[in-house]
Short mmCIF file of C-alpha atoms and ligand atoms in Angstrom, two decimals:
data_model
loop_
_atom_site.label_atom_id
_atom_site.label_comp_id
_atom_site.label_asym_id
_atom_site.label_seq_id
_atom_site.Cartn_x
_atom_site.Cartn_y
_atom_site.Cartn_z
CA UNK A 7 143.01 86.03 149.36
CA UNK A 8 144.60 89.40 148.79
CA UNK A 9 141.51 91.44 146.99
CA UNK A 10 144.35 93.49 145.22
CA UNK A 11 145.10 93.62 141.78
CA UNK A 12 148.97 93.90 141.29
CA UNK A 13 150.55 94.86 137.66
CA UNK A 14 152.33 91.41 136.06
CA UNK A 15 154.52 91.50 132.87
CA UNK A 16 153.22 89.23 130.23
CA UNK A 17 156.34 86.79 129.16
CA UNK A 18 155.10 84.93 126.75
CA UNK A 19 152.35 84.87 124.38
CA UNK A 20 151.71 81.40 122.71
CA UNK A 21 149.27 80.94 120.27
CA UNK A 22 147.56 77.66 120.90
CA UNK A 23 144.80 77.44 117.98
CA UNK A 24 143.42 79.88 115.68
CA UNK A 25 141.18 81.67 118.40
CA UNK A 26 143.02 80.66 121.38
CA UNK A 27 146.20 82.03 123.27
CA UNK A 28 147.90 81.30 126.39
CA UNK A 29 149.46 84.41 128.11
CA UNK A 30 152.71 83.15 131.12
CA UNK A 31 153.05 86.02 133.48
CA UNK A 32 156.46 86.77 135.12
CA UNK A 33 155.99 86.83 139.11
CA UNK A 34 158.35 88.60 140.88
CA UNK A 35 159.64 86.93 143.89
CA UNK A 36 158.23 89.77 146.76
CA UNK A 37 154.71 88.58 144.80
CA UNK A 38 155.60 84.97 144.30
CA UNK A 39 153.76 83.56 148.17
CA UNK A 40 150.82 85.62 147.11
CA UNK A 41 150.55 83.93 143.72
CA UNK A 42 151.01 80.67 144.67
CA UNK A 43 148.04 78.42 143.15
CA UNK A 44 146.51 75.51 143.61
CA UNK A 45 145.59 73.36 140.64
CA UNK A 46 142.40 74.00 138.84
CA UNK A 47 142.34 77.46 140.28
CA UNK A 48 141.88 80.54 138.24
CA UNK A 49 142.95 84.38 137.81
CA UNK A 50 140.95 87.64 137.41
CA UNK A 51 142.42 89.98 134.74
CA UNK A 52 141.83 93.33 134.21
CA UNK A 53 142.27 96.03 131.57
CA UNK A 54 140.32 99.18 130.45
CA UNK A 55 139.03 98.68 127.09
CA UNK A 56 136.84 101.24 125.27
CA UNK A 57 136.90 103.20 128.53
CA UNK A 58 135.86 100.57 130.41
CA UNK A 59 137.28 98.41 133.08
CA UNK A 60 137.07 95.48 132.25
CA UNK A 61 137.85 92.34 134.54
CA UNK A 62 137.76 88.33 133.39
CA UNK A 63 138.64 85.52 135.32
CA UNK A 64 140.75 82.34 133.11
CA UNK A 65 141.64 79.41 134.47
CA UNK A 66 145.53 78.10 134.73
CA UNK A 67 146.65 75.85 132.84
CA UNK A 68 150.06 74.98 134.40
CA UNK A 69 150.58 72.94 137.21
CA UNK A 70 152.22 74.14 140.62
CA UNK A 71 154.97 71.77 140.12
CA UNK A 72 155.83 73.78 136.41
CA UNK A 73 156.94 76.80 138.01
CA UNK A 74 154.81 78.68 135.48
CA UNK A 75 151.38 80.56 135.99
CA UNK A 76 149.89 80.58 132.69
CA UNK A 77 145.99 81.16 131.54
CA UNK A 78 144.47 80.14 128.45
CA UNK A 79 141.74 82.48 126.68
CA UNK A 80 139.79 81.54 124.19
CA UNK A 81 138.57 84.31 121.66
CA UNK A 82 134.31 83.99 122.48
CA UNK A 83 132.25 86.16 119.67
CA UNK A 84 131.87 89.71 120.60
CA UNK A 85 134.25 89.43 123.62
CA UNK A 86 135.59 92.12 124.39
CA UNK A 87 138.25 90.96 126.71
CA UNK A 88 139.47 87.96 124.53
CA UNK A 89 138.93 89.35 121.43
CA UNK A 90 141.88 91.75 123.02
CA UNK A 91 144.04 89.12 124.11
CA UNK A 92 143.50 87.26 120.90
CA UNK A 93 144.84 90.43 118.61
CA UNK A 94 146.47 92.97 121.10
CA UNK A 95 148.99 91.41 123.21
CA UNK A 96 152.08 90.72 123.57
CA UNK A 97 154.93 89.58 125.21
CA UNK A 98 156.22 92.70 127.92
CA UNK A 99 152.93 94.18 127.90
CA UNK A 100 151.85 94.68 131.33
CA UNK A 101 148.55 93.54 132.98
CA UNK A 102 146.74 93.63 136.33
CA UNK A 103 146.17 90.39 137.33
CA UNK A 104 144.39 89.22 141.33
CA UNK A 105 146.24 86.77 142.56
CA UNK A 106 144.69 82.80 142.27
CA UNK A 107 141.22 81.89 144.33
CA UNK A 108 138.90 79.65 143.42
CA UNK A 109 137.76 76.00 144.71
CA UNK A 110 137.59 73.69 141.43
CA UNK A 111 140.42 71.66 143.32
CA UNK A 112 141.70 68.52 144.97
CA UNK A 113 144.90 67.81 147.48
CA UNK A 114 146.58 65.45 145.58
CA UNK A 115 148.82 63.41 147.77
CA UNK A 116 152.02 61.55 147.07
CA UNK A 117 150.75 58.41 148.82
CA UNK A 118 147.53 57.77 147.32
CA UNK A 119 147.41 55.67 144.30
CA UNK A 120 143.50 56.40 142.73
CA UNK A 121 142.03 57.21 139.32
CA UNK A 122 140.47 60.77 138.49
CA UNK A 123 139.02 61.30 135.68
CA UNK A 124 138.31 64.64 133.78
CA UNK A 125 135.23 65.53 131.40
CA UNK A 126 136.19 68.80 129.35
CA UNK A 127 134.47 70.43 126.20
CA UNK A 128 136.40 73.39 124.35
CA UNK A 129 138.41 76.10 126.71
CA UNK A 130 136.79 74.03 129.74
CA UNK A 131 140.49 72.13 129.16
CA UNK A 132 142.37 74.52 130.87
CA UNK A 133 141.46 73.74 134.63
CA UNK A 134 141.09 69.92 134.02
CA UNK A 135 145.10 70.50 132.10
CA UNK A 136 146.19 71.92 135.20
CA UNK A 137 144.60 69.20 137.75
CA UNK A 138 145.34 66.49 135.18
CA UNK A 139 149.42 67.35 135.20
CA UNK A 140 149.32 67.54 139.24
CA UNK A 141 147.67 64.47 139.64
CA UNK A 142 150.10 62.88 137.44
CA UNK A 143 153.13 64.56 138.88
CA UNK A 144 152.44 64.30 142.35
CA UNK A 145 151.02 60.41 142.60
CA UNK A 146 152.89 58.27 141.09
CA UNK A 147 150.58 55.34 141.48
CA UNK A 148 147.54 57.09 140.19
CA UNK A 149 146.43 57.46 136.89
CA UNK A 150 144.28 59.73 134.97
CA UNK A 151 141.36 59.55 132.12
CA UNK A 152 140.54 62.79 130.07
CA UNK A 153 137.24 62.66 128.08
CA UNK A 154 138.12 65.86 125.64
CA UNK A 155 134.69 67.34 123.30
CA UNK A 156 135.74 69.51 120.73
CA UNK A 157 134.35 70.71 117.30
CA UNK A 158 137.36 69.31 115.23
CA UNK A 159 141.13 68.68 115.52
CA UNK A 160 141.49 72.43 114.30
CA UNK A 161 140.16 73.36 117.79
CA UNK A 162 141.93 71.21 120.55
CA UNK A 163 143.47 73.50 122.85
CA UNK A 164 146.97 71.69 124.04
CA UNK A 165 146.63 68.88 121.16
CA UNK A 166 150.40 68.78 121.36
CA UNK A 167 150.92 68.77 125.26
CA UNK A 168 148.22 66.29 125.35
CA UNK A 169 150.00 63.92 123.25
CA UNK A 170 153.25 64.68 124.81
CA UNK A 171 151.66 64.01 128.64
CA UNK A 172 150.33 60.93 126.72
CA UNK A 173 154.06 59.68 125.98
CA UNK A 174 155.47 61.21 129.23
CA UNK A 175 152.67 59.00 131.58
CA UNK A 176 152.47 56.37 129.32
CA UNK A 177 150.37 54.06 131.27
CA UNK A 178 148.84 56.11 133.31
CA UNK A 179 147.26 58.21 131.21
CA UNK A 180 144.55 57.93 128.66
CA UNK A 181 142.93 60.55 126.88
CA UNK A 182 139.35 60.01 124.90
CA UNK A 183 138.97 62.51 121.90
CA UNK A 184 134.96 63.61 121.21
CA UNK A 185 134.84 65.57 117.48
CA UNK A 186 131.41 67.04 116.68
CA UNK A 187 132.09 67.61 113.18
CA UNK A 188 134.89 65.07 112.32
CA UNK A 189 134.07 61.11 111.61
CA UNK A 190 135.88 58.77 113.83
CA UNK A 191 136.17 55.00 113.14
CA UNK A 192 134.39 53.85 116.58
CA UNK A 193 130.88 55.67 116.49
CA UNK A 194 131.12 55.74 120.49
CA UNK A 195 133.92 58.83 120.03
CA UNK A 196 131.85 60.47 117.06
CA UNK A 197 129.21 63.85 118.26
CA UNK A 198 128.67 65.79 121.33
CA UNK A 199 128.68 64.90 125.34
CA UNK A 200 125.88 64.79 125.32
CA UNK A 201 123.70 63.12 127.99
CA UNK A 202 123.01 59.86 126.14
CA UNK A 203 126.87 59.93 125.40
CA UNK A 204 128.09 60.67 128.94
CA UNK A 205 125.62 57.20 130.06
CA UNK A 206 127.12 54.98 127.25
CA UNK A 207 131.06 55.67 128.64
CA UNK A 208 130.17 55.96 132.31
CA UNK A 209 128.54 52.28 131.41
CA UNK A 210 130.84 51.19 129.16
CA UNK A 211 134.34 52.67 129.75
CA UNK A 212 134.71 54.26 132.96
CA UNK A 213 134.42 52.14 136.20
CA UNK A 214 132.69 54.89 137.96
CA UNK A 215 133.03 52.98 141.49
CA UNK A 216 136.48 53.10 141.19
CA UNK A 217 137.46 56.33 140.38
CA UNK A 218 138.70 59.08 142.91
CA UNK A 219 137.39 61.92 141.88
CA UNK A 220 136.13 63.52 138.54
CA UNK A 221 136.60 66.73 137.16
CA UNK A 222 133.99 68.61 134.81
CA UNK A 223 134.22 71.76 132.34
CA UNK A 224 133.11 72.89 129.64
CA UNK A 225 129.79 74.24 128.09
CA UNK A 226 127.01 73.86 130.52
CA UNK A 227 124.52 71.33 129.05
CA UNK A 228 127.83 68.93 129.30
CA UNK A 229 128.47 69.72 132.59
CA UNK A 230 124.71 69.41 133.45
CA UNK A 231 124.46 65.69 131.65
CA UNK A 232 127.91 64.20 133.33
CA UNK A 233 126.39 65.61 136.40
CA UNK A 234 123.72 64.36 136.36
CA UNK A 235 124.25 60.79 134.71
CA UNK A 236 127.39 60.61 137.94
CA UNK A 237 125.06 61.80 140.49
CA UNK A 238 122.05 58.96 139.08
CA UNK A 239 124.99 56.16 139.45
CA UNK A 240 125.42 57.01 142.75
CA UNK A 241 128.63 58.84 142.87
CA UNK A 242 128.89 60.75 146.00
CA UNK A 243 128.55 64.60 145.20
CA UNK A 244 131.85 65.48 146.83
CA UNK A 245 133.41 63.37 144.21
CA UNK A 246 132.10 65.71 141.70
CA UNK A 247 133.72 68.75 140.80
CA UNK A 248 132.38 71.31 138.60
CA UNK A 249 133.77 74.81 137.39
CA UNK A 250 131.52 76.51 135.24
CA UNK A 251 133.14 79.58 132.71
CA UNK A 252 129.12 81.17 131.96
CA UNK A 253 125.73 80.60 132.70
CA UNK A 254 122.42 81.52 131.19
CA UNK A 255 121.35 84.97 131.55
CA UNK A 256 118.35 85.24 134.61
CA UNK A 257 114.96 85.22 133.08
CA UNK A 258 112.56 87.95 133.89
CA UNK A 259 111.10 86.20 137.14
CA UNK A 260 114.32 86.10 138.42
CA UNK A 261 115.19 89.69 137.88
CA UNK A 262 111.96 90.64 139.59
CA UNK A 263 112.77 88.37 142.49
CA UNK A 264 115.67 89.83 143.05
CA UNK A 265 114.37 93.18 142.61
CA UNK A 266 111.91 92.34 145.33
CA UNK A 267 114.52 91.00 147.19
CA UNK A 268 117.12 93.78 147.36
CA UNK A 269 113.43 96.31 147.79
CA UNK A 270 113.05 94.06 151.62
CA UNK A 271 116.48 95.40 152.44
CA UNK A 272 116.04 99.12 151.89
CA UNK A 273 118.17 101.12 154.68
CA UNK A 274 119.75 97.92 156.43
CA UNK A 275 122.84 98.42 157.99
CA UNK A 276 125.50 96.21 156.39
CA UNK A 277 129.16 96.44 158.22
CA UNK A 278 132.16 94.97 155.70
CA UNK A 279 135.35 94.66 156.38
CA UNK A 280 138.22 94.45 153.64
CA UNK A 281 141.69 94.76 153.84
CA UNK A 282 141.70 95.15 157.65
CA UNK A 283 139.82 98.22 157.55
CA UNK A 284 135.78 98.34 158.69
CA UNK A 285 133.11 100.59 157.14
CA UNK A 286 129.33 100.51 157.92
CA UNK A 287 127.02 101.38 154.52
CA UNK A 288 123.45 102.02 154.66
CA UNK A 289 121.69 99.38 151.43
CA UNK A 290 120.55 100.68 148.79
CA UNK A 291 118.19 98.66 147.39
CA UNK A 292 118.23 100.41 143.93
CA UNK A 293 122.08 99.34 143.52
CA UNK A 294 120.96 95.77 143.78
CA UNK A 295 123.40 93.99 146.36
CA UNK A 296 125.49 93.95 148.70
CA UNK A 297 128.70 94.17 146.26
CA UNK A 298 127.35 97.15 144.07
CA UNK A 299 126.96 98.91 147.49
CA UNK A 300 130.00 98.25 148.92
CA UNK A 301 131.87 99.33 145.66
CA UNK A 302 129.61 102.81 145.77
CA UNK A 303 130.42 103.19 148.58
CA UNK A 304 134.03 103.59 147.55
CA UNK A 305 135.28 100.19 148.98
CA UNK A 306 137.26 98.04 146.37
CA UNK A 307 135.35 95.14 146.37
CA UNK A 308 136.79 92.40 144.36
CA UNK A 309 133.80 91.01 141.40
CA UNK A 310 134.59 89.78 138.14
CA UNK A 311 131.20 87.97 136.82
CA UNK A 312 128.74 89.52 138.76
CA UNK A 313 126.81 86.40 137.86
CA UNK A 314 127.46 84.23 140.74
CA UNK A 315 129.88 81.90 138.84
CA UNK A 316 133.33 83.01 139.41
CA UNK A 317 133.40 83.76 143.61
CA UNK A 318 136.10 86.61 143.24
CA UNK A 319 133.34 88.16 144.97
CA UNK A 320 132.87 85.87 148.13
CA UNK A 321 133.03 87.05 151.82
CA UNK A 322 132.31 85.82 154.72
CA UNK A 323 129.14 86.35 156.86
CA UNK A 324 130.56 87.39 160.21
CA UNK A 325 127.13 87.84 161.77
CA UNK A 326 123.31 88.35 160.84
CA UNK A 327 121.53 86.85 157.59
CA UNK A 328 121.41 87.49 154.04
CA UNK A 329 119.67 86.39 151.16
CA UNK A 330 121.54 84.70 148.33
CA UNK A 331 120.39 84.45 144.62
CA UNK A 332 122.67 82.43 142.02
CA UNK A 333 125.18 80.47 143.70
CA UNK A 334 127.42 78.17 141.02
CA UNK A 335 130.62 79.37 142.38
CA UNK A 336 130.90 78.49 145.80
CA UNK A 337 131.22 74.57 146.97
CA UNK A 338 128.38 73.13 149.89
CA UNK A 339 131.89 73.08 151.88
CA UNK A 340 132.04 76.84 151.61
CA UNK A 341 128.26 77.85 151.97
CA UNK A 342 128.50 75.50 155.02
CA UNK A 343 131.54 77.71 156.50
CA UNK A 344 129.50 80.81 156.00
CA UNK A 345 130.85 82.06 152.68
CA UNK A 346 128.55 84.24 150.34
CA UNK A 347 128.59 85.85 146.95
CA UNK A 348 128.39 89.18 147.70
CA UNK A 349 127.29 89.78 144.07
CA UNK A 350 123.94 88.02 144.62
CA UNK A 351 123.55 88.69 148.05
CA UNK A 352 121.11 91.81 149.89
CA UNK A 353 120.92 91.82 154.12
CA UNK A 354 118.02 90.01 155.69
CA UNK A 355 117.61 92.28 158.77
CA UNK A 356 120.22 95.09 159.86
CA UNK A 357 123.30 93.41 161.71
CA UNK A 358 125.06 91.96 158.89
CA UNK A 359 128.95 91.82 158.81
CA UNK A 360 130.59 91.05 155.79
CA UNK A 361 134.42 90.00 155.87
CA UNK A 362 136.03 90.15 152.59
CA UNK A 363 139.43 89.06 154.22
CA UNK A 364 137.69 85.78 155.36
S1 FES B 27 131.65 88.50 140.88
FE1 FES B 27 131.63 86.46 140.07
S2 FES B 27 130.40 85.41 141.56
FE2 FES B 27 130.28 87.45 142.21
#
């Protein structure tokens, strides 16, 4: 992944519900190999906003096959970056956008015939959208079963593309509407996803051994109750995909542990390399991690979160150890192949090497 940020017209604006837009970006074609995405993947934006720079990552909701790349942001209270794109933009405006990373994603292939099945609640639509119109496109003996939470109709993001894929796939694709706050007929469909909601459809609707692969967004304690009820019906983990948009902030134990942490790893010698070029910096423990170091040290260290959830962060441990705090945005897959978050990471020892071109 290029860790540049490279300036992207806006072409279109759409409003999608009261508090959500999608923004298409026009990709010139010297840019268009570097911003070619897989589905599910996502895109950092950045703007400076009250003087400050400001950088969000938002998942794409087109598919490859669309010849589109187009995010969806959804207006969160007191967000400062989609309160922005909610009332400020507009189509020719200009942004700086990184170009797609991320691992919430599956190979589809033209000769498998399966069934995938998606569990999203609120903006956590835009990923599963994307994987859901692949799958669709690409295998045209597989089919594909959304399970969709929302707080009313008022509030489905894609309501109309939805029902449109509906018509377009008709067969092979079904699509399960949750409403918290609107009375449906069949009581299973009424509420949250909840976890005593997620075991009633995984035992009464969804033929879990069957099913190829399922994809999960949305607000954690839904992602944390499919999970879990999947994982408890023996559904093998790598079946189970997960992006999470947010976590809960670190309690105070945490914060001291990672104070305590980054204090062990006072004036080790950490070598990065990014963009082909190789710097050594000295840690400084009171900067917290290996990112914030490499970034004060004048390197341009990709980050968006600085939580541990969105990887735009991630390098790759050449050589040495390091100790890693949150980790929700890397796969087992990549923590296997020696990718870290440099965001929660600090050196264990002095010969670390950290490869941001990876
Ligand atoms: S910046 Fe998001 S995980 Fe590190």
């Amino acid at each position: 992944m290029s860790t540049g940020f490279h300036a992207l017209t806006i072409s279109q604006v759409r409003r999608e519900t009261a508090d959500a837009v999608s923004l298409c970006f026009t990709v010139p074609d010297a840019l268009k190999p570097l911003f070619a995405f897989k589905p599910g993947q996502h895109l950092t934006l950045r703007a400076d906003l009250d003087g400050q720079d400001v950088r969000r990552n938002y998942s794409i909701c087109a598919a490859p096959q669309e010849g589109e790349l187009r995010v969806a942001i959804k207006r969160v209270t007191g967000g400062l970056f989609s309160g922005f794109a909610n009332a400020g933009l507009i189509a020719g405006a200009v942004m700086e956008v990184m170009p797609p990373h991320g691992a919430f994603t599956w190979t589809f292939d033209p000769a498998h015939a399966g069934h995938y099945v998606g569990f999203a609640g609120g903006s956590g639509i835009t990923p599963v959208l994307s994987l859901l119109k692949t799958a669709l496109l690409t295998e045209p003996n597989s089919r594909f079963t959304l399970l969709y939470g929302n707080r009313d109709t008022s509030s489905i993001i894609f309501l109309e593309e939805l029902a449109a894929l509906k018509d377009r796939f008709m067969g092979r694709l079904s699509i399960l509407h949750f409403l918290e706050d609107e009375e449906e007929e069949v009581e299973l469909f009424n509420g949250r996803l909840d976890a005593a909601k997620c075991a009633d459809l995984l035992d009464r609707v969804i033929p879990v051994a069957d099913v190829t692969a399922f994809f999960i967004c949305g607000p954690g304690p839904m992602m944390d109750a499919v999970e879990k009820s999947l994982l408890d019906r023996g559904v093998a983990r790598e079946k189970v995909l997960l992006e999470r948009f947010t976590i809960d902030r670190p309690d105070a134990a945490q914060v001291a542990a990672t104070a305590a942490r980054a204090a062990e790893a006072a004036g080790a010698k950490v070598t990065l390399v990014l963009d082909g070029r190789r710097r050594s910096i000295t840690f400084d423990p009171a900067l917290g991690n290996i990112l914030e170091n490499a970034r004060a040290a004048g390197l341009p260290a990709p980050y968006a979160c600085k939580a541990g959830v969105c990887a735009t962060c991630r390098g790759k441990l050449v050589s040495g150890k390091v100790e890693m705090g949150a980790n929700y945005g890397l796969t087992q897959a990549e923590v296997d192949a020696g990718y870290i978050l440099t965001c929660q990471s600090v050196p264990v020892g002095s010969d670390v090497v950290v490869d941001y071109d990876g």
